[in-house]
XYZ file of C-alpha atoms in Angstrom:
643
model
C -0.049 0.087 0.142
C 1.161 3.335 -0.886
C 0.744 6.528 1.016
C 1.697 10.100 1.815
C 1.756 12.018 5.155
C 0.300 14.977 5.963
C 0.812 17.066 8.711
C -0.436 20.564 10.160
C 1.103 23.023 13.012
C -1.311 25.606 13.387
C -0.384 28.828 14.992
C -3.244 29.054 17.510
C -2.120 26.033 19.890
C 1.206 25.740 20.991
C 0.682 22.692 23.006
C -0.056 20.292 20.318
C 2.818 17.924 18.371
C 5.621 19.748 16.663
C 5.718 18.733 13.045
C 8.756 16.226 13.829
C 6.284 14.566 16.201
C 3.556 14.232 13.790
C 5.960 12.488 11.301
C 7.563 10.509 13.815
C 4.323 8.668 14.766
C 2.873 8.396 11.351
C 5.960 6.802 9.822
C 6.218 4.457 13.108
C 2.482 3.382 11.874
C 3.365 2.997 8.288
C 6.311 0.616 9.301
C 4.149 -1.342 11.560
C 1.373 -1.828 9.054
C 3.818 -2.438 5.919
C 2.440 1.096 4.214
C 4.977 2.536 1.769
C 5.468 6.401 2.418
C 6.003 8.095 -1.132
C 6.513 11.910 0.332
C 5.003 14.173 3.110
C 2.809 17.080 2.810
C 3.552 19.803 5.387
C 1.470 22.987 6.079
C 2.988 25.205 9.004
C 1.365 27.738 11.389
C -1.500 27.490 9.368
C -5.193 26.730 10.581
C -7.551 23.790 9.563
C -10.686 26.389 9.527
C -9.304 27.759 6.010
C -8.736 26.103 2.602
C -5.725 28.449 2.213
C -3.343 25.614 2.889
C -0.674 25.149 0.047
C 0.392 21.806 0.616
C -2.825 20.230 1.531
C -4.439 22.016 -1.511
C -1.317 20.272 -3.446
C -2.064 16.662 -1.885
C -6.132 16.827 -3.107
C -4.893 17.881 -6.723
C -2.146 14.674 -6.064
C -4.708 11.969 -5.627
C -6.082 12.634 -9.020
C -2.855 11.017 -10.609
C -3.096 7.823 -8.571
C -0.139 7.687 -6.990
C -0.968 6.555 -3.538
C -3.820 4.908 -1.923
C -3.671 6.850 1.811
C -3.223 9.795 3.415
C -2.264 9.175 6.845
C -2.100 12.044 9.682
C -1.144 12.440 13.309
C -4.950 12.825 14.135
C -8.152 13.715 12.491
C -7.927 17.206 13.281
C -4.796 17.562 11.210
C -6.960 17.024 8.041
C -10.219 19.760 9.147
C -11.756 20.777 11.926
C -15.180 21.393 11.162
C -17.468 17.960 9.563
C -18.445 19.682 6.469
C -14.711 20.320 4.895
C -13.778 16.849 6.369
C -16.628 14.766 4.693
C -16.101 17.355 1.128
C -12.426 16.395 1.085
C -12.705 12.908 2.241
C -15.195 12.497 -0.706
C -13.078 14.286 -3.191
C -10.159 11.781 -2.575
C -12.428 8.773 -2.535
C -13.349 9.729 -6.105
C -9.544 8.375 -6.570
C -9.488 5.562 -4.545
C -7.610 7.689 -1.534
C -8.442 6.840 1.854
C -7.606 8.922 5.366
C -6.357 7.112 7.912
C -5.226 8.371 11.714
C -1.919 7.440 13.240
C -2.883 7.324 16.558
C -6.656 6.798 16.666
C -7.873 3.419 16.166
C -10.580 3.739 13.932
C -12.538 0.467 12.270
C -13.627 0.143 9.064
C -17.215 -1.074 10.213
C -20.415 1.124 11.246
C -18.753 1.669 14.699
C -15.663 3.389 13.444
C -18.003 5.732 10.722
C -19.286 6.532 14.300
C -16.158 7.057 16.056
C -14.801 9.089 13.468
C -17.505 11.506 13.306
C -17.423 11.953 16.955
C -13.744 12.765 16.726
C -14.289 14.963 14.168
C -17.181 16.812 15.930
C -15.246 17.391 19.286
C -12.494 18.653 16.943
C -15.356 21.787 15.257
C -16.440 21.677 19.122
C -12.815 22.958 19.766
C -12.333 25.188 17.331
C -15.795 26.987 18.053
C -15.072 27.210 21.706
C -11.882 28.895 20.875
C -13.419 31.599 18.853
C -15.501 32.011 21.810
C -12.815 32.428 24.213
C -11.480 34.979 22.045
C -14.890 37.104 21.925
C -15.418 36.493 25.864
C -11.740 38.093 26.133
C -12.717 40.748 23.785
C -15.755 41.403 25.498
C -13.813 41.627 29.072
C -11.552 44.255 27.253
C -14.341 46.005 26.071
C -15.748 46.242 29.851
C -12.974 48.026 30.698
C -12.420 50.141 27.822
C -9.131 48.318 26.496
C -7.700 48.190 23.068
C -8.980 44.912 21.237
C -6.431 44.989 18.285
C -6.759 45.989 14.767
C -5.299 49.378 13.220
C -5.280 52.096 15.930
C -7.496 54.787 15.511
C -6.014 58.204 13.903
C -5.170 60.625 16.595
C -4.794 58.144 19.418
C -1.728 55.784 20.747
C -2.095 53.071 23.156
C -0.317 52.629 26.173
C 1.181 49.373 27.851
C -1.896 48.659 29.809
C -3.900 48.234 26.604
C -5.750 52.000 27.297
C -6.475 54.566 24.473
C -4.592 57.526 25.173
C -4.156 61.056 22.898
C -1.375 61.192 20.345
C 0.262 64.442 20.805
C 1.376 64.677 17.217
C -2.253 64.053 15.676
C -4.964 64.647 18.257
C -5.391 68.136 18.485
C -3.095 69.352 15.775
C -4.800 67.329 12.869
C -8.353 65.903 14.473
C -9.541 68.797 16.122
C -8.439 71.332 13.217
C -10.061 68.670 10.522
C -13.171 69.034 12.307
C -13.019 73.297 13.048
C -12.374 73.533 9.580
C -15.264 71.487 8.241
C -17.791 73.179 10.562
C -16.310 76.466 9.588
C -17.480 75.785 5.784
C -14.253 73.865 3.951
C -14.942 70.996 1.990
C -13.483 67.341 2.636
C -11.509 67.781 -0.227
C -10.048 71.177 0.320
C -9.084 70.163 3.573
C -7.832 66.754 2.384
C -5.310 68.736 -0.079
C -4.414 71.110 2.874
C -3.377 68.072 5.075
C -1.221 66.751 2.650
C 0.812 69.775 2.066
C 1.192 69.456 5.777
C 2.774 65.897 5.353
C -0.226 64.112 7.353
C -0.180 60.523 6.665
C -2.739 57.447 7.634
C -1.590 55.205 10.694
C -0.024 53.149 8.332
C 2.163 55.894 6.773
C -0.508 55.794 3.275
C -1.846 59.221 1.909
C -4.804 60.326 3.044
C -7.853 60.648 0.951
C -11.723 61.368 0.556
C -12.386 57.952 2.411
C -9.999 58.583 5.175
C -11.822 61.965 5.741
C -15.400 60.514 5.639
C -14.562 58.111 8.130
C -13.071 60.431 10.427
C -15.618 62.877 10.520
C -18.091 60.455 10.947
C -16.356 58.405 13.921
C -17.633 59.013 17.646
C -14.441 57.526 19.454
C -13.428 61.139 18.858
C -16.199 62.416 21.336
C -14.556 60.049 24.189
C -17.366 57.260 22.817
C -15.734 53.392 23.254
C -17.775 50.777 21.265
C -17.140 46.922 20.859
C -20.266 44.786 19.474
C -23.084 45.631 21.800
C -20.837 47.381 24.113
C -20.790 51.186 23.966
C -19.373 53.100 26.901
C -19.738 57.094 26.618
C -16.488 58.872 27.896
C -14.528 55.525 27.552
C -11.900 57.151 26.120
C -10.116 60.804 25.884
C -12.296 62.800 23.763
C -10.568 65.050 21.415
C -13.747 66.609 19.727
C -16.295 68.789 22.110
C -19.654 67.250 21.949
C -21.621 70.510 20.357
C -18.637 70.439 17.221
C -19.127 66.930 16.487
C -23.035 67.181 16.454
C -22.404 70.451 13.727
C -20.006 68.840 11.871
C -22.837 65.509 11.490
C -25.411 68.002 10.910
C -23.650 69.223 8.031
C -22.520 66.035 6.783
C -26.305 65.173 6.405
C -27.142 68.403 4.555
C -24.534 67.889 2.341
C -25.709 64.413 1.348
C -29.427 65.267 0.686
C -28.286 68.201 -1.742
C -28.488 67.624 -5.433
C -25.450 67.264 -7.443
C -23.872 70.274 -8.769
C -23.147 68.789 -12.008
C -25.545 65.865 -12.675
C -25.853 64.936 -16.256
C -29.150 64.861 -17.803
C -28.365 62.125 -20.162
C -26.310 59.038 -20.785
C -24.076 59.262 -23.574
C -22.435 55.885 -23.820
C -19.827 57.116 -26.122
C -18.074 59.746 -24.510
C -14.539 59.610 -24.390
C -14.573 57.295 -27.327
C -15.792 58.947 -29.992
C -13.751 60.873 -32.047
C -13.908 62.975 -35.331
C -12.231 61.598 -38.314
C -11.047 64.936 -39.785
C -9.641 66.976 -37.053
C -8.902 63.961 -34.414
C -10.888 66.168 -32.148
C -13.207 64.225 -29.466
C -16.993 64.230 -29.879
C -19.063 64.955 -26.842
C -22.745 64.646 -26.201
C -25.264 67.593 -26.490
C -28.736 68.063 -26.987
C -31.133 70.535 -28.598
C -35.015 71.404 -29.131
C -36.767 71.812 -32.147
C -38.132 75.415 -32.739
C -40.976 74.129 -34.756
C -42.251 71.038 -32.759
C -40.298 71.433 -29.325
C -39.170 68.072 -29.562
C -35.780 67.287 -27.615
C -33.001 65.483 -29.865
C -29.339 64.282 -28.404
C -26.560 64.213 -30.676
C -22.472 64.027 -30.489
C -20.846 67.448 -31.842
C -17.271 67.756 -32.539
C -15.745 70.128 -29.932
C -13.566 71.889 -32.280
C -16.556 73.221 -34.352
C -17.989 74.592 -30.815
C -14.987 76.880 -29.799
C -12.565 77.367 -32.613
C -14.915 76.584 -35.485
C -11.918 75.039 -37.013
C -13.302 71.692 -38.187
C -14.809 71.348 -41.424
C -15.846 67.505 -41.451
C -18.884 66.759 -43.164
C -20.711 65.069 -40.140
C -19.794 68.106 -37.842
C -22.550 66.646 -35.207
C -24.030 62.988 -35.225
C -27.250 61.600 -33.764
C -26.741 59.885 -30.143
C -29.088 57.096 -30.909
C -28.385 55.473 -34.423
C -24.831 55.671 -33.633
C -24.988 53.849 -30.327
C -27.006 51.241 -31.851
C -24.828 50.538 -34.270
C -22.236 50.240 -32.006
C -23.821 47.934 -29.592
C -25.052 45.829 -32.461
C -21.347 45.738 -33.686
C -19.929 44.393 -30.620
C -23.206 41.736 -30.072
C -22.472 40.014 -33.439
C -18.853 39.920 -32.557
C -19.813 38.192 -28.589
C -22.170 35.817 -30.840
C -19.437 34.895 -32.878
C -17.762 31.386 -31.693
C -14.644 32.169 -33.880
C -14.182 35.323 -32.227
C -14.537 33.973 -28.642
C -11.966 31.412 -29.911
C -9.286 34.160 -31.272
C -9.812 36.483 -27.890
C -9.488 33.103 -25.580
C -6.127 32.278 -27.737
C -4.651 35.681 -27.722
C -4.893 35.806 -24.145
C -3.254 32.516 -23.632
C -0.466 33.731 -26.151
C -0.040 37.155 -24.037
C 0.274 35.150 -20.714
C 2.759 32.629 -21.973
C 4.638 35.944 -23.331
C 5.039 38.101 -20.268
C 5.534 35.161 -17.628
C 9.167 34.943 -16.605
C 9.588 34.500 -12.964
C 7.371 31.287 -13.154
C 9.203 29.652 -15.966
C 12.471 30.402 -14.223
C 11.179 29.231 -11.336
C 9.869 26.056 -12.620
C 13.257 25.412 -14.263
C 15.305 25.608 -11.016
C 12.732 23.324 -9.466
C 13.151 21.117 -12.147
C 17.261 21.138 -11.721
C 16.807 20.724 -8.094
C 14.776 17.597 -8.125
C 17.479 16.016 -10.774
C 20.316 16.287 -8.278
C 18.517 15.053 -5.478
C 17.536 11.955 -8.150
C 21.571 11.636 -8.830
C 22.351 11.930 -5.302
C 19.871 9.325 -4.590
C 21.415 6.891 -7.207
C 24.482 7.605 -6.070
C 23.602 6.466 -2.580
C 21.693 3.219 -4.062
C 24.863 2.457 -5.905
C 27.099 2.750 -2.776
C 28.998 5.935 -3.505
C 28.592 7.758 -0.325
C 30.612 9.975 1.758
C 30.789 12.641 4.883
C 29.320 15.557 2.677
C 26.579 13.440 0.744
C 23.998 13.457 3.600
C 24.795 17.488 3.778
C 24.523 17.694 0.236
C 21.301 15.936 0.129
C 19.591 18.178 2.925
C 20.984 21.164 1.238
C 19.119 20.266 -2.183
C 15.894 19.483 -0.093
C 15.898 22.481 1.596
C 16.514 24.636 -1.871
C 13.603 22.638 -3.519
C 11.199 23.398 -0.631
C 12.233 27.174 -0.846
C 11.818 27.155 -5.139
C 8.400 25.509 -4.184
C 7.264 28.173 -1.885
C 8.573 30.761 -4.196
C 6.174 29.399 -6.696
C 3.010 29.350 -4.748
C 3.478 32.915 -3.839
C 4.325 33.858 -7.463
C 1.068 32.265 -8.450
C -0.816 33.798 -5.917
C 0.383 37.198 -6.798
C -0.075 36.542 -10.925
C -2.917 34.105 -11.021
C -3.108 32.307 -14.689
C -6.461 33.035 -16.236
C -7.630 29.418 -17.762
C -8.636 29.107 -21.641
C -12.192 28.373 -19.717
C -12.018 31.318 -17.671
C -12.041 33.359 -20.816
C -14.464 31.929 -22.713
C -16.781 31.792 -19.854
C -15.750 35.629 -19.203
C -17.000 36.527 -23.192
C -19.889 34.198 -23.291
C -21.609 35.766 -20.148
C -21.928 38.893 -22.243
C -24.290 36.893 -24.752
C -26.897 37.009 -21.959
C -27.099 40.638 -21.698
C -30.259 42.376 -22.190
C -29.047 45.255 -24.844
C -32.304 47.205 -24.007
C -31.059 48.091 -20.761
C -28.909 51.049 -20.518
C -26.363 50.044 -18.206
C -25.893 46.715 -19.796
C -25.433 48.635 -23.137
C -22.420 50.652 -21.181
C -21.111 47.700 -19.548
C -20.788 45.826 -23.389
C -19.379 48.915 -24.496
C -16.807 49.664 -22.047
C -15.572 46.062 -22.339
C -15.073 45.521 -25.888
C -14.703 49.042 -27.479
C -11.804 51.100 -27.605
C -12.873 54.044 -30.110
C -15.366 55.057 -32.594
C -14.063 57.438 -35.235
C -16.482 59.223 -37.780
C -15.323 60.119 -40.965
C -17.005 61.428 -44.037
C -18.525 58.447 -45.295
C -18.364 55.990 -42.954
C -17.172 55.255 -39.341
C -14.881 52.940 -37.854
C -15.214 50.743 -34.555
C -12.158 49.879 -32.949
C -11.938 47.248 -30.507
C -10.126 46.309 -27.307
C -7.756 43.854 -29.082
C -4.961 43.699 -31.877
C -6.357 44.632 -35.228
C -10.015 44.539 -34.103
C -11.706 46.891 -36.548
C -14.824 47.118 -38.264
C -16.285 49.266 -40.688
C -19.709 50.760 -41.156
C -20.816 53.157 -44.327
C -23.385 55.723 -43.637
C -25.260 53.770 -46.103
C -25.816 51.125 -43.534
C -27.593 53.047 -41.046
C -30.423 55.427 -41.343
C -28.896 58.456 -42.664
C -32.023 60.568 -41.530
C -30.499 60.169 -38.032
C -26.643 60.812 -38.881
C -26.838 64.195 -40.702
C -28.553 66.696 -38.209
C -27.207 69.693 -36.186
C -29.596 70.007 -33.273
C -32.812 68.432 -34.650
C -33.668 65.679 -37.484
C -33.889 66.431 -41.347
C -36.177 64.497 -43.423
C -34.734 62.061 -45.871
C -35.586 59.370 -48.432
C -36.856 55.774 -47.439
C -33.952 53.738 -45.284
C -31.737 51.444 -47.539
C -32.251 47.615 -47.480
C -29.103 47.191 -45.543
C -30.022 49.792 -42.974
C -33.467 47.858 -42.475
C -31.319 44.544 -42.135
C -29.020 46.003 -39.904
C -32.140 47.305 -37.566
C -33.741 45.003 -37.720
C -30.798 42.747 -36.631
C -30.286 44.678 -33.847
C -34.063 43.848 -33.049
C -34.004 40.557 -33.370
C -30.598 40.120 -30.992
C -32.591 42.310 -28.279
C -35.715 40.091 -28.265
C -33.378 37.296 -28.138
C -31.348 38.537 -25.133
C -34.727 39.379 -23.423
C -35.553 35.942 -23.793
C -32.477 34.207 -22.651
C -32.740 36.644 -19.325
C -36.569 35.660 -18.935
C -35.722 31.562 -19.115
C -32.333 32.208 -16.725
C -32.443 32.674 -12.985
C -35.122 34.641 -11.320
C -33.964 34.438 -8.057
C -30.839 34.247 -5.591
C -31.627 30.854 -4.543
C -32.232 29.742 -8.360
C -28.532 31.530 -8.671
C -27.026 29.938 -6.272
C -28.421 26.315 -7.421
C -26.939 26.599 -10.820
C -23.427 27.063 -9.162
C -21.110 23.694 -8.236
C -20.454 22.548 -5.111
C -17.060 24.498 -4.531
C -18.777 27.611 -6.102
C -21.529 27.117 -3.920
C -19.966 27.458 -0.566
C -18.501 31.293 -0.513
C -21.431 32.495 -2.668
C -23.538 30.829 0.037
C -21.478 32.374 2.880
C -21.390 35.682 1.422
C -25.106 35.882 0.760
C -25.793 34.527 4.396
C -23.193 37.664 5.393
C -24.820 40.361 3.787
C -28.537 39.552 4.484
C -27.584 39.316 8.123
C -25.573 42.117 8.232
C -27.082 44.567 5.532
C -30.742 43.223 6.293
C -32.789 46.673 5.212
C -31.009 46.535 1.649
C -32.579 45.560 -1.711
C -31.459 42.361 -2.927
C -32.022 40.796 -6.138
C -30.554 39.224 -9.420
C -28.999 41.963 -11.629
C -26.784 41.523 -14.390
C -27.181 37.810 -13.830
C -25.757 37.636 -10.638
C -27.013 38.540 -6.976
C -26.816 42.475 -6.192
C -27.474 44.370 -3.196
C -28.592 47.721 -4.050
C -27.882 50.508 -1.339
C -30.683 52.924 -2.593
C -33.002 52.466 -5.259
C -30.904 52.791 -8.147
C -27.807 51.795 -9.377
C -26.019 55.268 -9.059
C -26.279 54.967 -5.625
C -24.181 52.011 -5.136
C -24.228 48.514 -5.006
C -22.618 45.454 -4.012
C -22.559 42.135 -6.170
C -21.286 38.589 -5.997
C -20.640 36.232 -8.822
C -18.941 32.976 -9.611
C -16.330 31.981 -12.211
C -14.515 28.512 -13.176
C -11.609 29.009 -10.540
C -12.792 31.941 -8.633
C -15.667 34.299 -7.398
C -15.848 38.234 -7.594
C -17.321 40.688 -5.283
C -18.454 43.862 -7.220
C -18.269 47.226 -5.711
C -19.477 50.579 -7.411
C -17.084 52.973 -6.449
C -13.779 52.433 -7.958
C -11.805 54.466 -5.470
C -12.920 52.427 -2.735
C -11.713 48.974 -4.708
C -8.268 50.447 -5.604
C -7.920 50.936 -2.065
C -9.006 47.437 -0.986
C -7.047 45.641 -3.637
C -3.809 47.101 -2.118
C -4.649 45.364 1.390
C -5.289 41.572 -0.532
C -2.194 40.858 -2.279
C -3.663 37.356 -3.133
C -6.261 38.684 -4.757
C -6.511 40.028 -8.323
C -8.457 43.262 -8.907
C -10.741 43.383 -12.458
C -13.124 45.500 -13.581
C -15.425 47.147 -10.436
C -14.837 43.899 -8.488
C -12.458 41.697 -6.600
C -11.361 38.350 -7.409
C -10.934 35.570 -4.961
C -9.780 31.951 -5.484
C -11.939 29.406 -4.109
C -10.711 28.108 -0.463
C -9.145 31.994 0.406
C -11.298 32.274 3.023
C -9.240 34.998 4.867
C -9.613 37.203 1.595
C -13.197 37.065 1.618
C -13.781 37.458 5.143
C -11.263 40.843 5.056
C -13.577 41.721 1.891
C -16.741 41.326 4.099
C -14.873 43.926 7.080
C -14.205 46.283 4.939
C -17.866 46.641 3.448
C -18.686 48.757 6.510
C -16.386 51.546 5.315
C -17.906 50.832 1.395
C -21.415 51.380 3.224
C -20.252 54.650 4.864
C -18.923 55.871 1.338
C -22.715 55.449 -0.011
C -24.134 56.942 3.171
C -25.717 53.900 4.436
C -25.843 54.338 8.422
C -28.118 52.471 10.489
C -29.468 49.850 8.714
C -30.940 51.990 6.279
C -29.332 53.976 3.155
C -29.620 58.062 4.148
């Protein structure tokens, strides 16, 4: 019988057996039962509560190769600390004919063994839960004494040796009090932020302060001396920096500013803004509207900026109607997305780029091959009897080098996760389900695939976001009456057959996509049910978290994924979650918040308005969940309801 040994030493319990002790007992068990050990998998200072165990995941993956029959562990709690994970991974191993055996727990093969194994796993889960409760109890005791409970200290305070909050003489009055005073006097957050940056003020972690930092600071009740932890709130529990009356005035001004209408809110949405250019002079074409003098009807169009101020452009089409050109671009993109050859081309291109841009990983893998070859040569020499005093030392050096290179490979893979062909194909094909009659979905389509649109005298040229991706559309292919007016339409001849065909095609695509959406998932439960078991676990965990923490948020299926709207509209803020093949994504409406969040999550990759988290990376999921409160503050969500 062939076996591998899995050993784990967690950082949360310093009394358990060392790695060496676990390996010794497992080795003795194998010798006693005539089991051949092929290799060992070791995770040091890692908890079994998380799937982010590199060697464990490698072991599960290697089980599919059919190289070993059993996994030996010192105790079953080394394998997993909750029954769900234990059952999940054991089932995964059983698919490949691999069993899990405990070296120190005598478990029979029959029904009694099943009961005993379940009891042991239940005890491990109980121990883990009890440890968590003890931590909370400890934090609660600290909170009753208004002591520091860990985490990043609040700006303006320092923590003394007794774990009590004390005023930081460098930032308390000179910075915090000044920020509150300046805001109360009428200065904007941006003005105050710039002033503080000029003074060299940074966050506790030494980063530049931003508007998010300003918003959190001005709403933080610690500055009036209020200590809080979970349900425990103690007024006067810590030294106050800001007087109560000043704090109250600032809160009133914050509330008034939130209710004030935007100063420059666009009346209409122009989807091609920053992407549409004049082919004659090269200037950008911007969205405008005009009203017909005769009928009083409002019209929307794009105009070359050089015809407005300098009047230096002599293009045939100084302006172009908004709706027809946007429809033409959307139609062209959807035609690409619906084409399987296009999907294959993009997938091939992405794979090629990833291969060409990868430099560190191939070098590390080459080093690993060389090291493994050296180990093999040393072992062959030992078998042939060629051995001396330095042989073991050299073998140990090679083994250490191999372990170090393997660790570097893992770290590099986490920094730069490689997309699979299936990932790329899945991402593009999801656009086929968009409802192109909806503004946000049209915008998403254009932003993802269109680089620029250039208007020439006789045609428009659409340039896509991939090399040599262009499409030419003649004006005869589009209703000419919608493309010639300046401030309003003009009567024209009957549209060409090609124009009618294009518009019918667009209408057909819209109908098809509407049908697809109606036939797709209609509820969050249906969405979850459509996922694999691996996808369901983090998605369910996040849905439960959001529904528990922000019960009053509107939750629905939007863009084919569960979404929580902070207000009534998407532009008022949203959080969403979606599942991919090798990762799941948590989407946020605020790009600045996302950029800041991505900096704190080196194991995650930032996507378009989302954070991509690999399956099994529970620590990153918890970190994102913890940051959502800050995002809600940005969206002015407080007290269980949007403000």
